[in-house]
Amino acid sequence: MDKQGVKLGLGTFVGMTMALCATVRSIPSVAAAGWAQITYMVFAVVFFALPVALISGELGTMLQADGGPQLWVKTALGEKWGFVTAWLLWVQMFPGMVMVASTIGPLWGNAFGNVALGNNHWFIFANILGFYWIITILNLKFDMAKVGGNIGVWLGVYIPIMIMLIMGVAALIKTGINPVGYLGTFSMSKLLPSLSNLSTLKYFAAISFVYTGIEISSVFIPRLHDAKKTYTRGIFIALIGLVLMNILNAMLVANTVSNGKMQLSNITQPIVLWCQILGWPSIIANIFSFMVVIGVLIQLSAWVTGPSKTMTQVARSGELPASFGYHKVNKYGVSRNVVLTQSICISLFALLYGVMKDVNGVFLTLTNATTVIYATVYVLIAIALIKLRQAKPELERPYRLGTHGNGMAYFVAFLLIFGIVVIVAATLLTTDILQAIFVLSIAAILFIIPLYIDSHKNTDWITQVRADLQTMNYVE
C-alpha cells in the first residue's frame, strides 16, 4: 500500500492525468487550424504526448526522488545537463506566463461588455503587468499556496469547457455548417496542409503545446493497481479524452467564427457569437469571462512559486552563484530573488504587447517560444532514457518500456525526437521571418546562459551557500 494508504483505480488516474493538460486557452489556436486540426492533434499525440508519457513512466519510477526531469537528466548526463534542464523548465514560463496572462485583458473586456478595449494591445499589456506584479507581491507576503485550491481549475477549465460544449452544440443544431467559418464544407484535402492551406502549420506548436506537462503523470505510478498495465492503458484513455475534448470544442468554435477573424487570446469570442445565434442574454458571456479570469489569476498564483522552488534547490546544490541569493527563502519557503527575477523577465516579454499591435501575432510568438524551450527539455529526457539503458541497465525499472532488450525504449525515444523536430520546423517555417528569428534567438540565449554559468562554477558558491543556510532560517 502506498504512503497515502489508498490505491488509485483506472478511472481516477485517467481523470488526474487529463487535469494536468486540460485547458480552454488553447482552443482558439486549435480551432484556427480548421479541419487540419485533426491531423495535427493525432500527430501531436503519437509523436509527442504518448512518447513523453511512456518515457516519463520508466524514468519516473526508476528515479523516484524529488526532481523529476531534472533528476532524470542529471543521473543520465551529469550535473551540467541536469542544471540546464532545471533552468529551461524555469525560463519557459517567461514567455509562457505572458501567453497565459494575455487572456486576462480580453476576458475583462468581455466581462464588462467592452470587447474592443479587451483586444487593445496596450490594455492587454497593462493587465499582464498589473496583475502579475500584484500576484507576485501577494505570494511574497502571504502563503498563497493555501488560497484557491482546486477552485482555479474548476473556474478556469472544467466549467468553461462544459459551457462551450453545450452552447456550441446548441448553435450547431440551429445553424448547421457555417460556409464562411474556419471549417466550411468538409473535404479530405483539408485534413492535410497543402499549398492552399499551408498557413495552418503555424498553429502546429500551439496544438502540440496542449500536452506539455503530461510527464507529471508518472508520479502516480506507485499508487496504481497493476501499475504497468494500468498506467499504459490510462495514458491511452486520457489522451483519447483530451483529443476529443479539444477537437469537439475547437470544431464548434471553428464552425462559428468567420474565417480570418479568430482572436487567439480571446476565449470568450465564441461565447458572444453563440449568445447572438441562440438569442441568449449576453450576460452569459460576461459571467463566463469573469469566471475564467478568476480561474486564470488563481492558476497564475500557483505558477509564480511552483517553478521557483526548483531553482532554489539548484542554487542550494551550488549550481548558481551564491551572490544571486536564490538559495535564500522567506518563511513560506519562497525565494524572493527568484520570484523577482522571473517577474522582471516576464515583464520584459510582456513588452511585446506594447510594441506589436498584432495581438494574434504576439500570442503565437510567445506560444512558439515556450514550445521550443519546453521541447528542448523533452529532447534531453529522450536522450536520458537511451543513456540510462546503456549506462545503468542494472537499475530496477518498475515500469519498463518493452519486456526485454532496448528496442522499444529506443523506438519511443526516436518517435519523440522526430515529432519535436517536425513540429518545431513546420511551425518556424510558416511563421513570419522576424518572429521565427525572435523565437530561435530567445531559445538559443536561454539555452546558452546555463551553459555559461556552469562553465564558471566554482567551490566558493556552495561554500557560501552552506554558510548562509547555517546562519539564517529565512529571509523576509
CSV table of C-alpha atoms in Angstrom, one decimal:
chain,number,residue,atom,x,y,z
A,1,MET,CA,0.0,0.0,0.0
A,2,ASP,CA,1.3,3.5,-0.8
A,3,LYS,CA,2.0,6.2,1.7
A,4,GLN,CA,-1.4,7.7,1.2
A,5,GLY,CA,-2.9,4.3,2.1
A,6,VAL,CA,-5.2,4.3,-1.0
A,7,LYS,CA,-4.5,2.9,-4.4
A,8,LEU,CA,-5.8,4.7,-7.5
A,9,GLY,CA,-8.1,3.0,-9.9
A,10,LEU,CA,-8.0,3.4,-13.7
A,11,GLY,CA,-10.8,6.0,-13.7
A,12,THR,CA,-9.2,8.2,-11.1
A,13,PHE,CA,-5.8,8.0,-12.8
A,14,VAL,CA,-7.4,9.0,-16.2
A,15,GLY,CA,-9.1,12.0,-14.6
A,16,MET,CA,-5.9,13.1,-12.8
A,17,THR,CA,-3.9,12.8,-16.0
A,18,MET,CA,-6.4,14.8,-18.1
A,19,ALA,CA,-6.4,17.5,-15.4
A,20,LEU,CA,-2.7,18.0,-16.0
A,21,CYS,CA,-3.3,19.1,-19.6
A,22,ALA,CA,-6.9,20.3,-19.7
A,23,THR,CA,-7.2,24.0,-20.7
A,24,VAL,CA,-9.5,26.3,-22.6
A,25,ARG,CA,-6.8,28.8,-23.5
A,26,SER,CA,-5.6,26.8,-26.5
A,27,ILE,CA,-9.0,26.1,-28.0
A,28,PRO,CA,-8.9,29.2,-30.3
A,29,SER,CA,-5.5,28.2,-31.6
A,30,VAL,CA,-6.7,24.6,-32.3
A,31,ALA,CA,-9.8,25.9,-34.0
A,32,ALA,CA,-7.8,28.3,-36.2
A,33,ALA,CA,-6.3,25.3,-38.0
A,34,GLY,CA,-9.7,24.3,-39.4
A,35,TRP,CA,-10.1,20.7,-40.5
A,36,ALA,CA,-6.3,20.2,-40.3
A,37,GLN,CA,-6.5,20.3,-36.5
A,38,ILE,CA,-7.5,16.6,-36.6
A,39,THR,CA,-4.3,15.6,-38.4
A,40,TYR,CA,-2.1,17.9,-36.2
A,41,MET,CA,-3.8,16.6,-33.0
A,42,VAL,CA,-3.2,13.0,-33.9
A,43,PHE,CA,0.4,13.7,-34.9
A,44,ALA,CA,1.0,15.5,-31.6
A,45,VAL,CA,-0.4,12.5,-29.6
A,46,VAL,CA,1.5,9.8,-31.5
A,47,PHE,CA,4.8,11.6,-31.8
A,48,PHE,CA,4.8,13.9,-28.8
A,49,ALA,CA,2.4,13.3,-25.9
A,50,LEU,CA,2.4,9.5,-25.9
A,51,PRO,CA,6.2,9.1,-26.1
A,52,VAL,CA,6.7,11.8,-23.4
A,53,ALA,CA,4.3,9.9,-21.1
A,54,LEU,CA,5.8,6.5,-21.7
A,55,ILE,CA,9.4,7.7,-21.3
A,56,SER,CA,8.4,9.5,-18.1
A,57,GLY,CA,6.8,6.4,-16.8
A,58,GLU,CA,10.1,4.5,-16.9
A,59,LEU,CA,12.3,7.3,-15.7
A,60,GLY,CA,9.9,8.4,-13.0
A,61,THR,CA,9.6,5.0,-11.4
A,62,MET,CA,13.3,4.2,-11.8
A,63,LEU,CA,14.3,7.5,-10.1
A,64,GLN,CA,11.6,8.3,-7.6
A,65,ALA,CA,13.4,11.0,-5.5
A,66,ASP,CA,12.2,14.6,-5.9
A,67,GLY,CA,13.4,16.4,-9.0
A,68,GLY,CA,11.5,14.9,-11.9
A,69,PRO,CA,13.1,15.7,-15.4
A,70,GLN,CA,16.0,17.5,-13.7
A,71,LEU,CA,16.9,14.3,-11.7
A,72,TRP,CA,16.4,12.1,-14.8
A,73,VAL,CA,18.7,14.1,-17.0
A,74,LYS,CA,21.2,14.7,-14.2
A,75,THR,CA,21.5,10.9,-13.4
A,76,ALA,CA,22.0,10.1,-17.1
A,77,LEU,CA,24.0,13.0,-18.4
A,78,GLY,CA,25.6,14.6,-15.4
A,79,GLU,CA,25.1,17.7,-13.2
A,80,LYS,CA,25.6,20.2,-16.0
A,81,TRP,CA,22.7,18.9,-18.1
A,82,GLY,CA,20.6,18.4,-15.0
A,83,PHE,CA,21.1,22.1,-14.3
A,84,VAL,CA,20.3,23.0,-17.9
A,85,THR,CA,17.0,21.0,-17.6
A,86,ALA,CA,16.0,22.7,-14.4
A,87,TRP,CA,16.9,26.1,-15.9
A,88,LEU,CA,14.9,25.5,-19.1
A,89,LEU,CA,11.8,24.4,-17.1
A,90,TRP,CA,12.1,27.6,-15.2
A,91,VAL,CA,12.7,30.1,-18.0
A,92,GLN,CA,10.0,28.5,-20.3
A,93,MET,CA,7.5,30.2,-18.0
A,94,PHE,CA,8.8,33.7,-19.0
A,95,PRO,CA,7.1,33.7,-22.4
A,96,GLY,CA,4.6,31.0,-21.2
A,97,MET,CA,3.2,33.1,-18.3
A,98,VAL,CA,2.8,36.2,-20.6
A,99,MET,CA,0.9,34.0,-23.0
A,100,VAL,CA,-1.4,32.8,-20.2
A,101,ALA,CA,-1.8,36.3,-18.7
A,102,SER,CA,-2.5,37.8,-22.1
A,103,THR,CA,-6.0,36.2,-21.9
A,104,ILE,CA,-6.9,38.5,-18.9
A,105,GLY,CA,-7.3,41.7,-21.0
A,106,PRO,CA,-9.8,40.2,-23.4
A,107,LEU,CA,-11.6,38.4,-20.5
A,108,TRP,CA,-12.0,41.7,-18.6
A,109,GLY,CA,-13.2,43.4,-21.8
A,110,ASN,CA,-15.9,40.8,-22.3
A,111,ALA,CA,-16.8,40.7,-18.6
A,112,PHE,CA,-17.7,44.4,-18.7
A,113,GLY,CA,-19.1,44.4,-22.2
A,114,ASN,CA,-16.2,46.3,-23.8
A,115,VAL,CA,-14.8,43.8,-26.3
A,116,ALA,CA,-12.8,46.4,-28.3
A,117,LEU,CA,-10.9,47.6,-25.2
A,118,GLY,CA,-10.2,44.0,-24.2
A,119,ASN,CA,-8.5,43.4,-27.6
A,120,ASN,CA,-6.4,46.6,-27.4
A,121,HIS,CA,-2.7,45.6,-27.2
A,122,TRP,CA,-1.9,48.3,-24.7
A,123,PHE,CA,-4.8,47.2,-22.4
A,124,ILE,CA,-3.6,43.6,-22.6
A,125,PHE,CA,0.0,44.8,-21.8
A,126,ALA,CA,-1.3,46.8,-18.8
A,127,ASN,CA,-3.3,43.8,-17.5
A,128,ILE,CA,-0.3,41.5,-17.8
A,129,LEU,CA,2.0,43.8,-15.8
A,130,GLY,CA,-0.6,44.9,-13.3
A,131,PHE,CA,-2.0,41.5,-12.3
A,132,TYR,CA,1.3,39.6,-12.5
A,133,TRP,CA,3.0,42.0,-10.2
A,134,ILE,CA,0.1,42.1,-7.8
A,135,ILE,CA,0.2,38.3,-7.7
A,136,THR,CA,3.9,38.3,-7.2
A,137,ILE,CA,3.8,40.7,-4.2
A,138,LEU,CA,0.9,38.6,-2.6
A,139,ASN,CA,3.0,35.4,-3.0
A,140,LEU,CA,5.9,37.1,-1.2
A,141,LYS,CA,3.8,38.5,1.6
A,142,PHE,CA,1.3,35.6,2.2
A,143,ASP,CA,1.1,31.9,1.9
A,144,MET,CA,-0.9,31.9,-1.3
A,145,ALA,CA,-0.5,28.2,-1.8
A,146,LYS,CA,-3.4,27.8,0.6
A,147,VAL,CA,-5.6,30.1,-1.4
A,148,GLY,CA,-7.8,28.8,-4.2
A,149,GLY,CA,-7.0,25.1,-4.1
A,150,ASN,CA,-8.9,23.4,-7.0
A,151,ILE,CA,-11.1,26.4,-7.5
A,152,GLY,CA,-8.9,27.8,-10.2
A,153,VAL,CA,-9.2,24.5,-12.2
A,154,TRP,CA,-13.0,24.4,-11.9
A,155,LEU,CA,-13.5,28.1,-12.8
A,156,GLY,CA,-10.8,28.3,-15.4
A,157,VAL,CA,-11.2,24.8,-17.1
A,158,TYR,CA,-13.9,22.4,-16.2
A,159,ILE,CA,-17.0,24.6,-16.1
A,160,PRO,CA,-15.9,26.8,-19.1
A,161,ILE,CA,-15.4,23.6,-21.2
A,162,MET,CA,-18.9,22.3,-20.4
A,163,ILE,CA,-20.4,25.7,-21.1
A,164,MET,CA,-18.6,25.9,-24.5
A,165,LEU,CA,-19.7,22.4,-25.4
A,166,ILE,CA,-23.3,22.9,-24.6
A,167,MET,CA,-23.6,26.3,-26.3
A,168,GLY,CA,-21.6,25.2,-29.3
A,169,VAL,CA,-23.7,22.1,-29.9
A,170,ALA,CA,-26.9,24.1,-29.5
A,171,ALA,CA,-25.7,26.7,-32.0
A,172,LEU,CA,-24.7,23.9,-34.5
A,173,ILE,CA,-28.1,22.4,-34.3
A,174,LYS,CA,-29.7,25.7,-35.0
A,175,THR,CA,-27.5,27.0,-37.8
A,176,GLY,CA,-25.8,23.9,-39.3
A,177,ILE,CA,-22.4,24.2,-41.0
A,178,ASN,CA,-21.2,27.8,-41.4
A,179,PRO,CA,-19.9,28.1,-45.0
A,180,VAL,CA,-17.7,31.1,-44.1
A,181,GLY,CA,-16.3,29.6,-40.9
A,182,TYR,CA,-12.8,28.1,-40.5
A,183,LEU,CA,-14.3,24.6,-41.3
A,184,GLY,CA,-16.6,25.2,-44.2
A,185,THR,CA,-17.7,22.1,-46.1
A,186,PHE,CA,-15.5,19.0,-45.5
A,187,SER,CA,-13.1,17.6,-48.0
A,188,MET,CA,-10.3,15.1,-47.4
A,189,SER,CA,-7.8,17.6,-48.8
A,190,LYS,CA,-8.5,19.9,-45.9
A,191,LEU,CA,-7.2,17.4,-43.4
A,192,LEU,CA,-3.6,17.9,-44.6
A,193,PRO,CA,-1.6,21.1,-45.1
A,194,SER,CA,-1.3,21.9,-48.8
A,195,LEU,CA,-0.3,24.9,-50.9
A,196,SER,CA,-3.8,26.3,-50.4
A,197,ASN,CA,-3.8,26.0,-46.6
A,198,LEU,CA,-0.1,25.8,-45.6
A,199,SER,CA,-0.7,28.7,-43.2
A,200,THR,CA,-2.4,26.3,-40.7
A,201,LEU,CA,1.0,24.9,-39.9
A,202,LYS,CA,1.7,27.9,-37.8
A,203,TYR,CA,-0.7,26.6,-35.2
A,204,PHE,CA,1.1,23.2,-35.0
A,205,ALA,CA,3.2,24.2,-32.0
A,206,ALA,CA,0.2,25.6,-30.1
A,207,ILE,CA,-1.8,22.3,-30.7
A,208,SER,CA,1.2,20.2,-29.5
A,209,PHE,CA,1.7,22.5,-26.5
A,210,VAL,CA,-1.7,21.3,-25.2
A,211,TYR,CA,0.0,18.2,-23.9
A,212,THR,CA,3.0,19.7,-22.1
A,213,GLY,CA,3.0,18.7,-18.5
A,214,ILE,CA,1.8,15.2,-19.1
A,215,GLU,CA,5.1,13.8,-17.9
A,216,ILE,CA,4.0,14.6,-14.4
A,217,SER,CA,1.5,11.7,-14.6
A,218,SER,CA,4.4,9.4,-13.9
A,219,VAL,CA,4.3,10.4,-10.2
A,220,PHE,CA,1.0,8.5,-9.8
A,221,ILE,CA,2.5,5.1,-10.9
A,222,PRO,CA,3.4,3.9,-7.4
A,223,ARG,CA,-0.2,4.4,-6.4
A,224,LEU,CA,-1.7,2.3,-9.2
A,225,HIS,CA,-3.2,-1.2,-9.1
A,226,ASP,CA,-1.2,-3.4,-11.5
A,227,ALA,CA,0.9,-0.3,-12.3
A,228,LYS,CA,2.4,-1.2,-15.7
A,229,LYS,CA,-0.9,-2.3,-17.3
A,230,THR,CA,-3.0,0.5,-15.6
A,231,TYR,CA,-0.5,3.3,-16.5
A,232,THR,CA,-0.3,2.4,-20.2
A,233,ARG,CA,-4.0,1.9,-20.5
A,234,GLY,CA,-4.8,5.0,-18.5
A,235,ILE,CA,-2.4,7.2,-20.6
A,236,PHE,CA,-4.1,6.0,-23.8
A,237,ILE,CA,-7.6,6.7,-22.5
A,238,ALA,CA,-6.6,10.1,-21.1
A,239,LEU,CA,-5.0,11.1,-24.4
A,240,ILE,CA,-8.1,10.0,-26.3
A,241,GLY,CA,-10.2,12.0,-23.8
A,242,LEU,CA,-8.0,15.1,-24.3
A,243,VAL,CA,-8.2,14.8,-28.1
A,244,LEU,CA,-11.9,14.5,-28.1
A,245,MET,CA,-12.3,17.4,-25.6
A,246,ASN,CA,-10.1,19.7,-27.6
A,247,ILE,CA,-11.3,18.8,-31.0
A,248,LEU,CA,-15.0,18.8,-30.2
A,249,ASN,CA,-14.8,22.3,-28.7
A,250,ALA,CA,-12.4,23.6,-31.3
A,251,MET,CA,-14.6,22.4,-34.2
A,252,LEU,CA,-17.6,24.1,-32.7
A,253,VAL,CA,-15.6,27.3,-32.4
A,254,ALA,CA,-14.1,26.9,-35.9
A,255,ASN,CA,-17.6,26.5,-37.3
A,256,THR,CA,-18.9,29.7,-35.7
A,257,VAL,CA,-16.0,32.2,-36.1
A,258,SER,CA,-15.7,33.6,-39.6
A,259,ASN,CA,-12.5,32.7,-41.4
A,260,GLY,CA,-9.7,35.1,-40.6
A,261,LYS,CA,-11.5,36.6,-37.6
A,262,MET,CA,-10.2,34.3,-34.8
A,263,GLN,CA,-8.9,36.1,-31.7
A,264,LEU,CA,-6.4,33.6,-30.3
A,265,SER,CA,-6.2,35.1,-26.8
A,266,ASN,CA,-9.9,35.8,-26.5
A,267,ILE,CA,-11.6,32.6,-25.4
A,268,THR,CA,-14.9,34.4,-24.9
A,269,GLN,CA,-15.3,35.4,-28.6
A,270,PRO,CA,-17.3,32.2,-29.5
A,271,ILE,CA,-19.5,32.6,-26.4
A,272,VAL,CA,-20.5,36.1,-27.5
A,273,LEU,CA,-21.3,34.8,-31.0
A,274,TRP,CA,-23.3,31.8,-29.6
A,275,CYS,CA,-25.3,34.2,-27.4
A,276,GLN,CA,-26.2,36.1,-30.6
A,277,ILE,CA,-27.0,33.0,-32.6
A,278,LEU,CA,-29.2,31.4,-29.9
A,279,GLY,CA,-30.8,34.6,-28.7
A,280,TRP,CA,-29.5,34.0,-25.2
A,281,PRO,CA,-28.7,37.0,-22.9
A,282,SER,CA,-25.2,38.5,-23.4
A,283,ILE,CA,-24.7,38.4,-19.6
A,284,ILE,CA,-23.8,34.8,-20.1
A,285,ALA,CA,-20.6,35.9,-21.9
A,286,ASN,CA,-20.0,38.5,-19.1
A,287,ILE,CA,-20.3,35.8,-16.4
A,288,PHE,CA,-18.2,33.3,-18.4
A,289,SER,CA,-15.4,35.9,-18.8
A,290,PHE,CA,-15.4,36.9,-15.1
A,291,MET,CA,-15.3,33.3,-14.0
A,292,VAL,CA,-12.5,32.3,-16.3
A,293,VAL,CA,-10.4,35.4,-15.4
A,294,ILE,CA,-10.6,34.5,-11.7
A,295,GLY,CA,-9.6,30.9,-12.5
A,296,VAL,CA,-6.6,32.2,-14.6
A,297,LEU,CA,-5.5,34.5,-11.8
A,298,ILE,CA,-5.6,31.7,-9.2
A,299,GLN,CA,-3.7,29.4,-11.6
A,300,LEU,CA,-1.1,32.2,-12.2
A,301,SER,CA,-0.6,32.5,-8.5
A,302,ALA,CA,0.3,28.8,-8.2
A,303,TRP,CA,2.8,29.1,-11.1
A,304,VAL,CA,4.5,32.1,-9.5
A,305,THR,CA,6.1,30.0,-6.8
A,306,GLY,CA,6.0,26.4,-8.2
A,307,PRO,CA,8.9,26.5,-10.7
A,308,SER,CA,10.8,28.9,-8.5
A,309,LYS,CA,11.3,26.2,-5.9
A,310,THR,CA,13.3,24.1,-8.4
A,311,MET,CA,15.7,27.0,-8.9
A,312,THR,CA,16.1,27.3,-5.1
A,313,GLN,CA,17.0,23.6,-4.9
A,314,VAL,CA,19.5,24.1,-7.8
A,315,ALA,CA,21.1,27.1,-6.0
A,316,ARG,CA,21.4,25.2,-2.8
A,317,SER,CA,23.3,22.4,-4.5
A,318,GLY,CA,25.9,25.0,-5.7
A,319,GLU,CA,24.9,25.3,-9.3
A,320,LEU,CA,24.3,29.0,-9.1
A,321,PRO,CA,26.4,31.9,-7.7
A,322,ALA,CA,25.6,32.5,-4.0
A,323,SER,CA,25.5,36.2,-4.9
A,324,PHE,CA,22.2,35.6,-6.8
A,325,GLY,CA,20.6,34.9,-3.4
A,326,TYR,CA,18.4,32.2,-5.0
A,327,HIS,CA,19.1,29.8,-2.1
A,328,LYS,CA,17.5,32.2,0.5
A,329,VAL,CA,13.8,31.8,1.2
A,330,ASN,CA,11.2,33.5,3.3
A,331,LYS,CA,9.0,31.9,6.0
A,332,TYR,CA,6.7,30.5,3.2
A,333,GLY,CA,9.6,28.7,1.5
A,334,VAL,CA,9.6,31.2,-1.4
A,335,SER,CA,12.9,32.7,-2.7
A,336,ARG,CA,12.3,36.4,-3.2
A,337,ASN,CA,15.2,36.8,-5.6
A,338,VAL,CA,14.0,34.0,-7.8
A,339,VAL,CA,10.4,35.3,-7.9
A,340,LEU,CA,11.5,38.9,-8.6
A,341,THR,CA,13.9,37.8,-11.4
A,342,GLN,CA,11.2,35.8,-13.1
A,343,SER,CA,8.7,38.7,-12.7
A,344,ILE,CA,11.1,41.1,-14.3
A,345,CYS,CA,11.8,38.8,-17.2
A,346,ILE,CA,8.1,38.2,-17.7
A,347,SER,CA,7.6,42.0,-17.7
A,348,LEU,CA,10.2,42.2,-20.5
A,349,PHE,CA,8.4,39.6,-22.6
A,350,ALA,CA,5.1,41.4,-22.0
A,351,LEU,CA,6.6,44.4,-23.7
A,352,LEU,CA,5.9,42.6,-27.0
A,353,TYR,CA,2.2,43.6,-26.5
A,354,GLY,CA,3.3,47.2,-26.2
A,355,VAL,CA,5.5,47.3,-29.3
A,356,MET,CA,3.4,45.0,-31.5
A,357,LYS,CA,-0.2,45.8,-32.5
A,358,ASP,CA,-0.9,42.3,-33.9
A,359,VAL,CA,-2.3,40.6,-30.8
A,360,ASN,CA,-2.6,37.3,-32.6
A,361,GLY,CA,1.0,37.5,-33.8
A,362,VAL,CA,2.3,38.2,-30.3
A,363,PHE,CA,0.3,35.3,-28.9
A,364,LEU,CA,1.7,32.8,-31.5
A,365,THR,CA,5.2,34.1,-31.0
A,366,LEU,CA,5.0,33.6,-27.2
A,367,THR,CA,3.4,30.1,-27.7
A,368,ASN,CA,6.2,29.1,-30.2
A,369,ALA,CA,9.0,30.4,-27.9
A,370,THR,CA,7.6,28.4,-24.9
A,371,THR,CA,7.1,25.3,-27.0
A,372,VAL,CA,10.7,25.4,-28.4
A,373,ILE,CA,12.2,25.8,-24.9
A,374,TYR,CA,10.0,23.1,-23.5
A,375,ALA,CA,10.7,20.8,-26.5
A,376,THR,CA,14.4,21.1,-25.7
A,377,VAL,CA,13.7,19.6,-22.3
A,378,TYR,CA,11.9,16.7,-23.9
A,379,VAL,CA,14.8,16.0,-26.2
A,380,LEU,CA,17.1,15.8,-23.2
A,381,ILE,CA,14.7,13.4,-21.5
A,382,ALA,CA,14.6,11.2,-24.6
A,383,ILE,CA,18.5,11.2,-24.6
A,384,ALA,CA,18.5,10.4,-20.9
A,385,LEU,CA,16.3,7.3,-21.5
A,386,ILE,CA,18.7,6.0,-24.1
A,387,LYS,CA,21.8,6.8,-22.0
A,388,LEU,CA,20.5,5.1,-18.9
A,389,ARG,CA,19.6,2.0,-20.8
A,390,GLN,CA,23.2,1.8,-21.9
A,391,ALA,CA,25.0,3.0,-18.8
A,392,LYS,CA,22.8,1.6,-16.0
A,393,PRO,CA,20.9,-1.4,-17.2
A,394,GLU,CA,21.0,-2.9,-13.7
A,395,LEU,CA,18.8,-0.3,-12.2
A,396,GLU,CA,15.3,-1.5,-11.2
A,397,ARG,CA,12.6,-0.3,-13.6
A,398,PRO,CA,9.2,-0.9,-12.1
A,399,TYR,CA,7.7,0.4,-15.3
A,400,ARG,CA,9.7,-0.6,-18.3
A,401,LEU,CA,9.3,0.0,-22.0
A,402,GLY,CA,9.4,-3.4,-23.6
A,403,THR,CA,9.7,-6.7,-21.7
A,404,HIS,CA,13.3,-7.3,-22.7
A,405,GLY,CA,16.0,-5.6,-24.7
A,406,ASN,CA,16.2,-1.9,-25.6
A,407,GLY,CA,14.4,-1.8,-28.9
A,408,MET,CA,11.1,-0.4,-27.6
A,409,ALA,CA,12.8,2.3,-25.5
A,410,TYR,CA,14.9,3.4,-28.4
A,411,PHE,CA,11.9,3.4,-30.7
A,412,VAL,CA,9.8,5.5,-28.4
A,413,ALA,CA,12.7,8.0,-27.8
A,414,PHE,CA,13.1,8.3,-31.6
A,415,LEU,CA,9.4,8.9,-32.1
A,416,LEU,CA,9.6,11.8,-29.6
A,417,ILE,CA,12.7,13.4,-31.1
A,418,PHE,CA,11.3,13.0,-34.6
A,419,GLY,CA,8.0,14.6,-33.6
A,420,ILE,CA,9.7,17.5,-31.9
A,421,VAL,CA,11.9,18.2,-35.0
A,422,VAL,CA,8.8,18.1,-37.3
A,423,ILE,CA,6.6,20.3,-35.1
A,424,VAL,CA,9.3,23.0,-34.5
A,425,ALA,CA,10.5,23.0,-38.1
A,426,ALA,CA,6.9,23.2,-39.5
A,427,THR,CA,6.0,26.0,-37.1
A,428,LEU,CA,9.0,28.2,-37.7
A,429,LEU,CA,9.0,27.7,-41.5
A,430,THR,CA,5.4,29.0,-41.7
A,431,THR,CA,5.6,32.0,-39.4
A,432,ASP,CA,6.8,35.5,-40.2
A,433,ILE,CA,10.6,35.5,-40.6
A,434,LEU,CA,11.1,38.1,-37.9
A,435,GLN,CA,9.0,36.2,-35.4
A,436,ALA,CA,10.9,33.0,-36.3
A,437,ILE,CA,14.2,34.7,-35.7
A,438,PHE,CA,13.0,36.1,-32.4
A,439,VAL,CA,11.8,32.7,-31.2
A,440,LEU,CA,15.1,31.0,-32.2
A,441,SER,CA,17.2,33.8,-30.7
A,442,ILE,CA,15.3,33.7,-27.4
A,443,ALA,CA,15.5,29.9,-27.2
A,444,ALA,CA,19.3,30.0,-28.0
A,445,ILE,CA,20.1,32.7,-25.5
A,446,LEU,CA,18.1,31.0,-22.7
A,447,PHE,CA,19.9,27.7,-23.6
A,448,ILE,CA,23.4,29.2,-23.6
A,449,ILE,CA,23.0,31.1,-20.3
A,450,PRO,CA,23.0,28.0,-18.0
A,451,LEU,CA,26.0,26.5,-20.0
A,452,TYR,CA,27.9,29.8,-19.4
A,453,ILE,CA,27.0,29.8,-15.7
A,454,ASP,CA,28.1,26.1,-15.4
A,455,SER,CA,31.4,26.8,-17.1
A,456,HIS,CA,32.2,29.4,-14.4
A,457,LYS,CA,31.1,27.2,-11.5
A,458,ASN,CA,33.5,27.1,-8.5
A,459,THR,CA,33.5,25.7,-5.0
A,460,ASP,CA,33.1,29.1,-3.5
A,461,TRP,CA,29.4,29.1,-4.5
A,462,ILE,CA,28.5,26.0,-2.5
A,463,THR,CA,30.7,27.1,0.4
A,464,GLN,CA,29.0,30.5,0.7
A,465,VAL,CA,25.5,28.9,0.3
A,466,ARG,CA,26.2,26.4,3.2
A,467,ALA,CA,27.5,29.3,5.3
A,468,ASP,CA,24.4,31.4,4.6
A,469,LEU,CA,22.0,28.5,5.3
A,470,GLN,CA,23.7,27.8,8.7
A,471,THR,CA,23.2,31.4,9.9
A,472,MET,CA,19.6,32.1,8.8
A,473,ASN,CA,16.3,30.3,8.8
A,474,TYR,CA,14.6,32.5,6.3
A,475,VAL,CA,14.8,35.9,4.6
A,476,GLU,CA,11.9,38.4,4.6
